[in-house]
Amino acid sequence: EAGVAQSPRYKIIEKRQSVAFWCNPISGHATLYWYQQILGQGPKLLIQFQNNGVVDDSQLPKDRFSAERLKGVDSTLKIQPAKLEDSAVYLCASSSLRGLALEQYFGPGTRLTVT
Amino acid sequence: KQEVTQIPAALSVPEGENLVLNCSFTDSAIYNLQWFRQDPGKGLTSLLLIQSSQREQTSGRLNASLDKSSGRSTLYIAASQPGDSATYLCAVRLPGANNLFFGTGTRLTVIP
């Protein structure tokens, strides 16, 4: 079974520029998550989708961050304009609705550096 | 609000030693708890998942315990190896929610 795919793996941009990240979850997983992990901290949930609907985006800075999951499969996360404090690793995860565990599987992440 | 704490933040041990990593959480009404491993530049790999009704889970040299009433979990690593060097994160899930609340992690270094 293929894992969660993310691209790009690394991105360096200047502040006030825009950037987009892509995630392809495990096939058949209905739930998709985007997490932000700042250096030295644990991941923090930004947004959660179930199929193509948003379940939780309470921690998403909506003035500059946006995300979509068209057709309930792939997802993109966009930052516009970027700030220095957005430097972090952006992790995508997915989980199946089947079973009790609801275990999340993580992609390799995209490391964003804002200069 | 659920807060998850991991102590120590960093740990160095000689190869072959047994070690314990600690995780504590403020709200004991959790659905499950998961331990992850994170290698530099890589995503998270799930190690063990403990449901709230369980007391422990084992996988190879790893054993995770859960004491929900006291808000604590431990990850025991037996006979540590240099390949165990990584950051270990614990995360809890609340009932009715799918997202995870993560601790800040323990960075483990096993010295050959």
Coordinates of N, CA and C in Angstrom, one line a residue:
Chain A
E1 N 0.9 -1.2 0.0 CA 0.0 0.0 0.0 C 0.9 1.2 0.0
A2 N 0.7 2.1 -1.0 CA 1.5 3.4 -1.0 C 1.1 4.3 0.1
G3 N 2.1 5.0 0.6 CA 1.9 5.9 1.7 C 1.4 7.3 1.3
V4 N 1.3 8.2 2.2 CA 0.9 9.6 1.9 C 2.0 10.3 1.2
A5 N 1.7 10.9 0.1 CA 2.7 11.6 -0.7 C 2.6 13.1 -0.5
Q6 N 3.7 13.8 -0.5 CA 3.7 15.2 -0.4 C 4.8 15.8 -1.3
S7 N 4.4 17.0 -1.8 CA 5.4 17.7 -2.6 C 5.2 19.2 -2.5
P8 N 6.2 20.1 -2.6 CA 7.6 19.6 -2.7 C 8.1 19.2 -1.3
R9 N 9.3 18.7 -1.2 CA 9.9 18.3 0.1 C 10.5 19.5 0.8
Y10 N 11.0 20.4 0.0 CA 11.6 21.6 0.6 C 11.2 22.8 -0.3
K11 N 11.1 24.0 0.4 CA 10.7 25.2 -0.3 C 11.3 26.4 0.5
I12 N 12.0 27.3 -0.3 CA 12.5 28.5 0.3 C 11.9 29.7 -0.4
I13 N 11.3 30.6 0.3 CA 10.7 31.7 -0.3 C 11.0 33.0 0.6
E14 N 10.7 34.1 0.0 CA 10.9 35.4 0.7 C 9.6 35.7 1.3
K15 N 9.6 36.5 2.4 CA 8.4 36.9 3.1 C 7.5 37.7 2.1
R16 N 6.3 37.6 2.2 CA 5.2 38.2 1.4 C 5.0 37.5 0.0
Q17 N 5.8 36.5 -0.2 CA 5.5 35.6 -1.4 C 4.5 34.6 -1.1
S18 N 4.0 33.9 -2.1 CA 3.0 32.9 -1.9 C 3.6 31.5 -2.2
V19 N 3.0 30.5 -1.6 CA 3.5 29.1 -1.7 C 2.4 28.1 -1.6
A20 N 2.5 27.0 -2.3 CA 1.4 26.0 -2.2 C 2.1 24.6 -2.0
F21 N 1.4 23.8 -1.2 CA 1.9 22.4 -0.9 C 0.8 21.5 -1.4
W22 N 1.2 20.3 -1.8 CA 0.3 19.3 -2.3 C 0.4 18.0 -1.5
C23 N -0.7 17.3 -1.3 CA -0.8 16.1 -0.6 C -1.7 15.1 -1.3
N24 N -1.2 13.9 -1.4 CA -2.0 12.8 -1.9 C -2.1 11.7 -0.9
P25 N -3.3 11.5 -0.3 CA -3.5 10.6 0.8 C -3.4 9.1 0.4
I26 N -3.5 8.2 1.4 CA -3.5 6.8 1.1 C -4.9 6.6 0.4
S27 N -4.9 5.7 -0.6 CA -6.1 5.5 -1.4 C -7.2 4.9 -0.5
G28 N -8.4 5.5 -0.6 CA -9.5 5.1 0.2 C -9.7 5.8 1.5
H29 N -8.7 6.6 1.9 CA -8.8 7.3 3.2 C -9.7 8.5 3.0
A30 N -10.7 8.6 3.8 CA -11.7 9.6 3.7 C -11.3 10.9 4.4
T31 N -10.4 10.8 5.5 CA -10.1 11.9 6.3 C -8.7 12.3 6.0
L32 N -8.5 13.6 5.8 CA -7.2 14.2 5.5 C -6.9 15.4 6.5
Y33 N -5.7 15.5 6.9 CA -5.3 16.5 7.9 C -4.0 17.2 7.4
W34 N -4.0 18.5 7.7 CA -2.7 19.3 7.5 C -2.3 19.7 8.9
Y35 N -1.0 19.5 9.2 CA -0.4 19.9 10.5 C 0.7 20.8 10.2
Q36 N 1.0 21.7 11.1 CA 2.2 22.6 11.1 C 3.1 22.2 12.2
Q37 N 4.4 22.0 12.0 CA 5.3 21.6 13.0 C 6.5 22.6 13.0
I38 N 6.5 23.5 14.0 CA 7.5 24.5 14.1 C 8.7 23.8 14.8
L39 N 9.9 24.2 14.5 CA 11.1 23.5 15.0 C 11.0 23.5 16.6
G40 N 11.2 22.3 17.1 CA 11.3 22.1 18.5 C 9.9 21.9 19.1
Q41 N 8.9 21.9 18.3 CA 7.5 21.7 18.9 C 6.8 20.5 18.2
G42 N 5.7 20.0 18.8 CA 5.0 19.0 18.2 C 4.1 19.5 17.1
P43 N 3.6 18.7 16.2 CA 2.7 19.1 15.2 C 1.4 19.7 15.7
K44 N 0.9 20.7 15.1 CA -0.4 21.3 15.5 C -1.3 21.3 14.3
L45 N -2.5 20.8 14.5 CA -3.5 20.7 13.5 C -3.9 22.1 12.9
L46 N -3.8 22.2 11.6 CA -4.3 23.4 10.9 C -5.7 23.2 10.4
I47 N -6.0 22.1 9.7 CA -7.3 21.8 9.1 C -7.5 20.3 8.9
Q48 N -8.7 19.9 9.0 CA -9.1 18.5 8.8 C -10.3 18.5 7.8
F49 N -10.1 17.6 6.8 CA -11.2 17.3 5.8 C -11.8 15.9 6.0
Q50 N -13.0 15.8 5.8 CA -13.6 14.5 5.6 C -14.3 14.5 4.3
N51 N -13.8 13.6 3.4 CA -14.1 13.6 2.0 C -13.7 15.0 1.5
N52 N -14.6 15.8 0.9 CA -14.2 17.1 0.4 C -14.7 18.2 1.3
G53 N -15.2 17.9 2.5 CA -15.8 18.9 3.4 C -14.8 19.2 4.6
V54 N -14.8 20.4 5.0 CA -14.0 20.8 6.2 C -14.7 20.4 7.5
V55 N -13.9 19.7 8.3 CA -14.5 19.3 9.6 C -14.0 20.2 10.7
D56 N -12.7 20.7 10.6 CA -12.2 21.5 11.7 C -11.1 22.4 11.0
D57 N -11.3 23.7 11.1 CA -10.3 24.6 10.6 C -10.1 25.8 11.6
S58 N -10.4 25.4 12.9 CA -10.3 26.5 13.9 C -8.9 27.0 14.2
Q59 N -7.9 26.3 13.8 CA -6.5 26.7 14.1 C -5.8 27.2 12.8
L60 N -6.6 27.4 11.7 CA -6.0 27.8 10.4 C -6.1 29.4 10.4
P61 N -5.0 30.0 10.2 CA -5.0 31.5 10.1 C -5.6 31.9 8.7
K62 N -6.8 32.1 8.7 CA -7.6 32.2 7.5 C -7.3 33.5 6.7
D63 N -6.6 34.5 7.3 CA -6.3 35.7 6.6 C -5.1 35.4 5.6
R64 N -4.4 34.3 5.8 CA -3.3 34.1 4.9 C -3.2 32.6 4.4
F65 N -3.8 31.7 5.1 CA -3.8 30.3 4.8 C -5.1 29.9 4.2
S66 N -5.0 29.0 3.2 CA -6.2 28.4 2.6 C -5.9 27.0 2.2
A67 N -7.0 26.1 2.2 CA -6.8 24.7 1.8 C -8.0 24.3 1.1
E68 N -7.8 23.3 0.2 CA -9.0 22.7 -0.5 C -8.7 21.3 -0.7
R69 N -9.7 20.5 -0.9 CA -9.6 19.1 -1.2 C -10.7 18.8 -2.2
L70 N -10.4 19.1 -3.5 CA -11.3 18.8 -4.5 C -11.5 17.3 -4.8
K71 N -12.7 16.9 -5.0 CA -13.1 15.5 -5.3 C -12.7 14.6 -4.2
G72 N -12.4 15.1 -3.0 CA -12.2 14.3 -1.9 C -11.0 13.4 -1.9
V73 N -10.0 13.8 -2.7 CA -8.8 13.0 -2.8 C -7.6 13.9 -2.4
D74 N -6.9 14.4 -3.5 CA -5.7 15.3 -3.2 C -6.2 16.6 -2.5
S75 N -5.2 17.2 -1.9 CA -5.4 18.4 -1.2 C -4.2 19.4 -1.4
T76 N -4.5 20.7 -1.4 CA -3.5 21.7 -1.5 C -3.6 22.6 -0.3
L77 N -2.5 23.1 0.2 CA -2.5 24.1 1.3 C -1.7 25.3 0.7
K78 N -2.3 26.5 0.8 CA -1.6 27.6 0.3 C -1.4 28.7 1.4
I79 N -0.3 29.4 1.3 CA 0.0 30.5 2.2 C 0.2 31.7 1.3
Q80 N -0.5 32.8 1.6 CA -0.4 34.0 0.8 C -0.9 35.2 1.6
P81 N 0.0 36.2 1.9 CA 1.4 36.2 1.8 C 2.1 35.5 3.0
A82 N 3.3 35.0 2.7 CA 4.0 34.3 3.8 C 4.7 35.2 4.8
K83 N 4.8 34.8 6.0 CA 5.5 35.6 7.0 C 6.7 34.7 7.5
L84 N 7.6 35.4 8.2 CA 8.8 34.7 8.7 C 8.4 33.5 9.7
E85 N 7.3 33.8 10.5 CA 6.9 32.8 11.5 C 6.2 31.6 10.8
D86 N 6.0 31.6 9.5 CA 5.4 30.4 8.9 C 6.5 29.4 8.6
S87 N 7.7 29.7 8.8 CA 8.8 28.7 8.6 C 8.5 27.5 9.5
A88 N 8.4 26.3 8.9 CA 8.0 25.1 9.6 C 8.0 23.9 8.7
V89 N 7.7 22.8 9.2 CA 7.4 21.6 8.4 C 5.9 21.4 8.3
Y90 N 5.4 21.3 7.2 CA 3.9 21.1 7.0 C 3.7 19.6 6.6
L91 N 3.0 19.0 7.6 CA 2.7 17.5 7.5 C 1.3 17.3 7.0
C92 N 1.2 16.3 6.1 CA -0.2 15.9 5.7 C -0.3 14.4 6.3
A93 N -1.5 14.1 6.7 CA -1.8 12.8 7.2 C -3.2 12.4 6.7
S94 N -3.5 11.1 6.7 CA -4.8 10.6 6.3 C -5.2 9.4 7.2
S95 N -6.5 9.2 7.3 CA -7.0 8.1 8.1 C -8.2 7.6 7.5
S96 N -8.5 6.3 7.7 CA -9.7 5.6 7.2 C -10.8 5.8 8.2
L97 N -12.1 5.8 7.8 CA -13.2 5.8 8.7 C -13.5 4.4 9.2
R98 N -12.9 3.4 8.7 CA -13.2 2.1 9.1 C -12.4 1.7 10.3
G99 N -13.0 1.0 11.2 CA -12.3 0.5 12.4 C -12.3 1.5 13.5
L100 N -12.0 1.0 14.7 CA -12.0 1.9 15.9 C -10.8 2.8 16.1
A101 N -9.7 2.3 15.6 CA -8.4 3.0 15.9 C -8.3 4.3 15.3
L102 N -8.8 4.5 14.1 CA -8.7 5.8 13.3 C -7.2 6.2 13.3
E103 N -6.3 5.2 13.1 CA -4.9 5.6 13.1 C -4.6 6.5 11.9
Q104 N -3.7 7.5 12.2 CA -3.3 8.4 11.2 C -2.0 8.0 10.6
Y105 N -1.8 8.2 9.3 CA -0.6 7.9 8.6 C -0.1 9.2 8.0
F106 N 1.2 9.5 8.3 CA 1.8 10.8 7.9 C 2.7 10.7 6.7
G107 N 2.7 11.7 5.9 CA 3.6 11.9 4.8 C 4.9 12.4 5.3
P108 N 5.9 12.6 4.4 CA 7.3 13.0 4.8 C 7.4 14.5 5.2
G109 N 6.3 15.2 4.8 CA 6.4 16.7 5.1 C 7.0 17.5 4.1
T110 N 6.7 18.8 4.1 CA 7.3 19.9 3.3 C 8.0 20.9 4.3
R111 N 9.3 21.0 4.1 CA 10.0 22.0 5.0 C 10.0 23.3 4.3
L112 N 9.3 24.3 4.9 CA 9.2 25.7 4.4 C 10.1 26.6 5.2
T113 N 11.0 27.3 4.4 CA 11.8 28.4 5.0 C 11.4 29.7 4.4
V114 N 11.0 30.6 5.3 CA 10.7 32.0 4.8 C 11.8 32.9 5.2
T115 N 12.4 33.6 4.3 CA 13.5 34.5 4.6 C 13.1 36.0 4.4
Chain B
K1 N -8.7 22.7 27.8 CA -7.9 22.4 26.6 C -6.9 21.4 26.9
Q2 N -6.8 20.4 26.0 CA -5.8 19.3 26.2 C -4.4 19.8 26.0
E3 N -3.5 19.5 27.0 CA -2.1 19.8 26.9 C -1.3 18.6 27.1
V4 N -0.3 18.3 26.2 CA 0.5 17.1 26.3 C 1.9 17.5 26.5
T5 N 2.6 16.9 27.5 CA 3.9 17.3 27.9 C 4.8 16.0 27.9
Q6 N 6.0 16.2 27.4 CA 7.0 15.1 27.3 C 8.3 15.5 28.0
I7 N 8.7 14.6 28.9 CA 9.9 14.8 29.7 C 10.7 13.5 29.6
P8 N 12.1 13.6 29.4 CA 12.8 14.8 29.2 C 12.7 15.3 27.7
A9 N 13.2 16.5 27.4 CA 13.2 17.0 26.1 C 14.3 16.3 25.2
A10 N 15.3 15.9 25.9 CA 16.4 15.2 25.2 C 17.0 14.2 26.1
L11 N 17.5 13.1 25.5 CA 18.1 12.0 26.3 C 19.2 11.3 25.5
S12 N 20.3 11.1 26.2 CA 21.4 10.4 25.6 C 21.8 9.2 26.4
V13 N 21.8 8.0 25.8 CA 22.1 6.8 26.5 C 23.1 6.0 25.8
P14 N 23.9 5.1 26.5 CA 24.8 4.2 25.7 C 24.0 3.1 25.2
E15 N 24.6 2.5 24.1 CA 23.9 1.4 23.4 C 23.7 0.2 24.4
G16 N 22.6 -0.4 24.3 CA 22.3 -1.6 25.1 C 21.5 -1.3 26.4
E17 N 21.4 0.0 26.7 CA 20.7 0.4 27.9 C 19.1 0.4 27.7
N18 N 18.4 0.0 28.7 CA 16.9 0.1 28.7 C 16.6 1.6 29.1
L19 N 15.5 2.1 28.5 CA 15.1 3.5 28.8 C 13.6 3.7 28.8
V20 N 13.2 4.7 29.4 CA 11.8 5.1 29.5 C 11.6 6.5 29.1
L21 N 10.6 6.7 28.2 CA 10.2 8.1 27.8 C 8.8 8.3 28.5
N22 N 8.6 9.6 28.9 CA 7.4 9.9 29.6 C 6.5 10.9 28.8
C23 N 5.2 10.7 29.0 CA 4.2 11.6 28.4 C 3.1 11.8 29.4
S24 N 2.7 13.0 29.5 CA 1.6 13.3 30.4 C 0.6 14.2 29.7
F25 N -0.7 14.1 30.0 CA -1.8 14.9 29.4 C -2.7 15.3 30.5
T26 N -3.3 16.5 30.2 CA -4.1 17.2 31.3 C -5.5 16.7 31.3
D27 N -6.1 16.3 30.2 CA -7.5 15.8 30.2 C -7.5 14.3 30.1
S28 N -8.0 13.6 31.1 CA -7.9 12.1 31.1 C -9.0 11.5 30.3
A29 N -9.9 12.3 29.7 CA -11.0 11.7 28.9 C -10.5 11.6 27.5
I30 N -9.5 10.7 27.3 CA -9.0 10.5 25.9 C -9.6 9.3 25.3
Y31 N -9.6 9.3 23.9 CA -10.1 8.1 23.2 C -9.0 7.1 23.0
N32 N -7.8 7.6 22.6 CA -6.6 6.7 22.5 C -5.4 7.6 22.6
L33 N -4.2 6.9 22.7 CA -2.9 7.6 22.7 C -2.0 6.8 21.8
Q34 N -1.2 7.6 21.0 CA -0.3 7.1 20.0 C 1.1 7.6 20.3
W35 N 2.1 6.7 20.1 CA 3.5 7.0 20.1 C 4.0 7.0 18.7
F36 N 4.8 8.0 18.3 CA 5.3 8.2 17.0 C 6.9 8.3 17.1
R37 N 7.5 8.0 16.0 CA 8.9 8.2 15.9 C 9.1 9.2 14.7
Q38 N 10.0 10.2 14.8 CA 10.3 11.1 13.8 C 11.8 11.2 13.6
D39 N 12.2 10.8 12.4 CA 13.6 10.9 12.0 C 13.8 12.3 11.3
P40 N 15.0 12.9 11.4 CA 15.3 14.2 10.8 C 14.9 14.2 9.4
G41 N 14.1 15.3 9.0 CA 13.7 15.5 7.6 C 12.7 14.5 7.1
K42 N 12.1 13.7 8.0 CA 11.1 12.8 7.6 C 9.8 13.0 8.4
G43 N 8.8 12.3 7.9 CA 7.5 12.4 8.6 C 7.4 11.5 9.8
L44 N 6.2 11.3 10.3 CA 6.0 10.6 11.6 C 5.7 9.1 11.2
T45 N 6.3 8.2 12.0 CA 6.0 6.8 11.9 C 5.3 6.3 13.1
S46 N 4.2 5.7 13.0 CA 3.4 5.3 14.2 C 4.1 4.0 14.7
L47 N 4.3 4.0 16.1 CA 5.0 2.9 16.7 C 3.9 2.1 17.4
L48 N 3.1 2.7 18.3 CA 2.1 2.0 19.1 C 0.9 2.8 19.3
L49 N -0.2 2.2 19.3 CA -1.5 2.9 19.6 C -2.2 2.2 20.7
I50 N -2.6 2.9 21.8 CA -3.2 2.3 22.9 C -4.6 2.9 23.0
Q51 N -5.6 2.0 22.9 CA -7.0 2.5 23.1 C -7.2 2.9 24.6
S52 N -8.2 3.7 24.9 CA -8.4 4.1 26.3 C -8.7 3.0 27.3
S53 N -9.3 1.9 26.7 CA -9.6 0.7 27.6 C -8.4 -0.2 27.8
Q54 N -7.3 0.1 27.1 CA -6.2 -0.8 27.3 C -5.1 -0.2 28.3
R55 N -4.3 -1.1 28.8 CA -3.3 -0.6 29.7 C -1.9 -0.6 29.1
E56 N -1.7 -1.5 28.1 CA -0.4 -1.4 27.4 C -0.4 -2.1 26.1
Q57 N 0.6 -1.8 25.3 CA 0.8 -2.4 24.0 C 2.3 -2.7 23.8
T58 N 2.6 -3.8 23.1 CA 4.0 -4.2 22.9 C 4.2 -4.4 21.4
S59 N 5.4 -4.0 21.0 CA 5.8 -4.3 19.6 C 7.4 -4.5 19.6
G60 N 7.8 -5.7 19.5 CA 9.2 -6.0 19.6 C 9.9 -5.5 20.9
R61 N 10.9 -4.6 20.7 CA 11.5 -4.1 21.9 C 10.8 -2.9 22.6
L62 N 9.7 -2.5 22.0 CA 8.9 -1.4 22.5 C 7.7 -1.8 23.3
N63 N 7.5 -1.1 24.5 CA 6.3 -1.4 25.3 C 5.8 0.0 25.7
A64 N 4.5 0.2 25.4 CA 3.9 1.5 25.9 C 2.8 1.1 26.9
S65 N 2.8 1.9 27.9 CA 1.7 1.7 29.0 C 0.9 3.0 29.1
L66 N -0.3 2.8 29.6 CA -1.3 4.0 29.7 C -1.9 3.9 31.0
D67 N -1.9 5.0 31.8 CA -2.6 5.2 33.0 C -3.5 6.4 32.8
K68 N -4.7 6.1 32.4 CA -5.6 7.2 32.0 C -6.0 8.1 33.2
S69 N -6.2 7.5 34.3 CA -6.7 8.2 35.4 C -5.7 9.2 35.9
S70 N -4.4 8.9 35.8 CA -3.3 9.8 36.2 C -2.8 10.7 35.1
G71 N -3.3 10.4 33.9 CA -2.9 11.2 32.7 C -1.5 11.0 32.3
R72 N -1.1 9.7 32.3 CA 0.3 9.4 32.0 C 0.5 8.2 31.1
S73 N 1.5 8.3 30.2 CA 1.9 7.1 29.4 C 3.4 7.1 29.4
T74 N 3.9 5.8 29.3 CA 5.4 5.7 29.2 C 5.7 4.8 28.0
L75 N 6.8 5.1 27.3 CA 7.3 4.2 26.3 C 8.6 3.7 26.7
Y76 N 8.7 2.3 26.8 CA 9.8 1.6 27.3 C 10.5 1.0 26.1
I77 N 11.8 1.3 26.0 CA 12.6 0.8 24.9 C 13.7 -0.1 25.5
A78 N 13.7 -1.4 25.2 CA 14.6 -2.4 25.7 C 15.9 -2.5 24.8
A79 N 17.0 -2.7 25.5 CA 18.3 -2.9 24.7 C 18.4 -1.9 23.6
S80 N 18.6 -0.7 23.9 CA 18.6 0.4 22.9 C 19.7 0.2 21.9
Q81 N 19.5 0.6 20.7 CA 20.4 0.5 19.6 C 20.6 1.9 18.9
P82 N 21.8 2.2 18.3 CA 22.0 3.4 17.6 C 20.9 3.8 16.6
G83 N 20.3 2.8 16.0 CA 19.2 3.0 15.1 C 17.9 3.5 15.7
D84 N 17.9 3.5 17.1 CA 16.7 4.0 17.8 C 16.8 5.5 17.9
S85 N 17.9 6.1 17.6 CA 18.1 7.6 17.7 C 17.1 8.3 16.8
A86 N 16.3 9.1 17.4 CA 15.2 9.8 16.7 C 14.5 10.7 17.7
T87 N 13.5 11.4 17.3 CA 12.6 12.1 18.2 C 11.3 11.3 18.4
Y88 N 10.9 11.1 19.6 CA 9.7 10.3 19.9 C 8.6 11.3 20.4
L89 N 7.5 11.2 19.8 CA 6.3 12.0 20.1 C 5.2 11.2 20.5
C90 N 4.5 11.7 21.6 CA 3.2 11.1 21.9 C 2.1 12.0 21.6
A91 N 0.9 11.4 21.3 CA -0.2 12.2 20.9 C -1.5 11.6 21.4
V92 N -2.5 12.4 21.8 CA -3.7 11.9 22.3 C -4.9 12.3 21.4
R93 N -5.9 11.5 21.3 CA -7.1 11.8 20.6 C -8.3 11.8 21.6
L94 N -9.1 12.9 21.5 CA -10.3 13.0 22.3 C -11.5 12.3 21.7
P95 N -12.4 11.9 22.5 CA -13.6 11.2 22.0 C -14.4 12.2 21.1
G96 N -14.9 11.7 20.0 CA -15.6 12.5 19.1 C -14.8 13.4 18.2
A97 N -13.5 13.3 18.3 CA -12.6 14.1 17.5 C -11.6 13.2 16.7
N98 N -11.2 13.6 15.6 CA -10.3 12.8 14.8 C -8.8 13.4 14.9
N99 N -8.7 14.6 15.3 CA -7.3 15.2 15.3 C -6.6 14.8 16.5
L100 N -5.3 14.9 16.4 CA -4.4 14.5 17.5 C -3.8 15.7 18.2
F101 N -3.6 15.6 19.5 CA -2.9 16.7 20.3 C -1.5 16.1 20.6
F102 N -0.5 16.7 20.1 CA 0.9 16.2 20.2 C 1.7 16.9 21.4
G103 N 2.6 16.1 22.0 CA 3.6 16.6 22.9 C 4.7 17.2 22.1
T104 N 5.7 17.8 22.8 CA 6.8 18.5 22.1 C 7.9 17.5 21.7
G105 N 7.8 16.3 22.2 CA 8.8 15.2 21.8 C 10.0 15.1 22.7
T106 N 10.6 13.9 22.7 CA 11.9 13.6 23.4 C 12.9 13.2 22.3
R107 N 14.0 14.0 22.2 CA 15.0 13.6 21.2 C 16.0 12.6 21.9
L108 N 16.0 11.4 21.3 CA 16.8 10.3 21.9 C 18.0 10.1 21.0
T109 N 19.2 10.0 21.7 CA 20.4 9.7 21.0 C 21.0 8.5 21.7
V110 N 21.2 7.4 21.0 CA 21.9 6.2 21.5 C 23.3 6.1 21.0
I111 N 24.2 6.2 21.9 CA 25.6 6.3 21.6 C 26.2 4.9 21.5
P112 N 26.9 4.6 20.3 CA 27.5 3.3 20.1 C 28.6 3.0 21.1

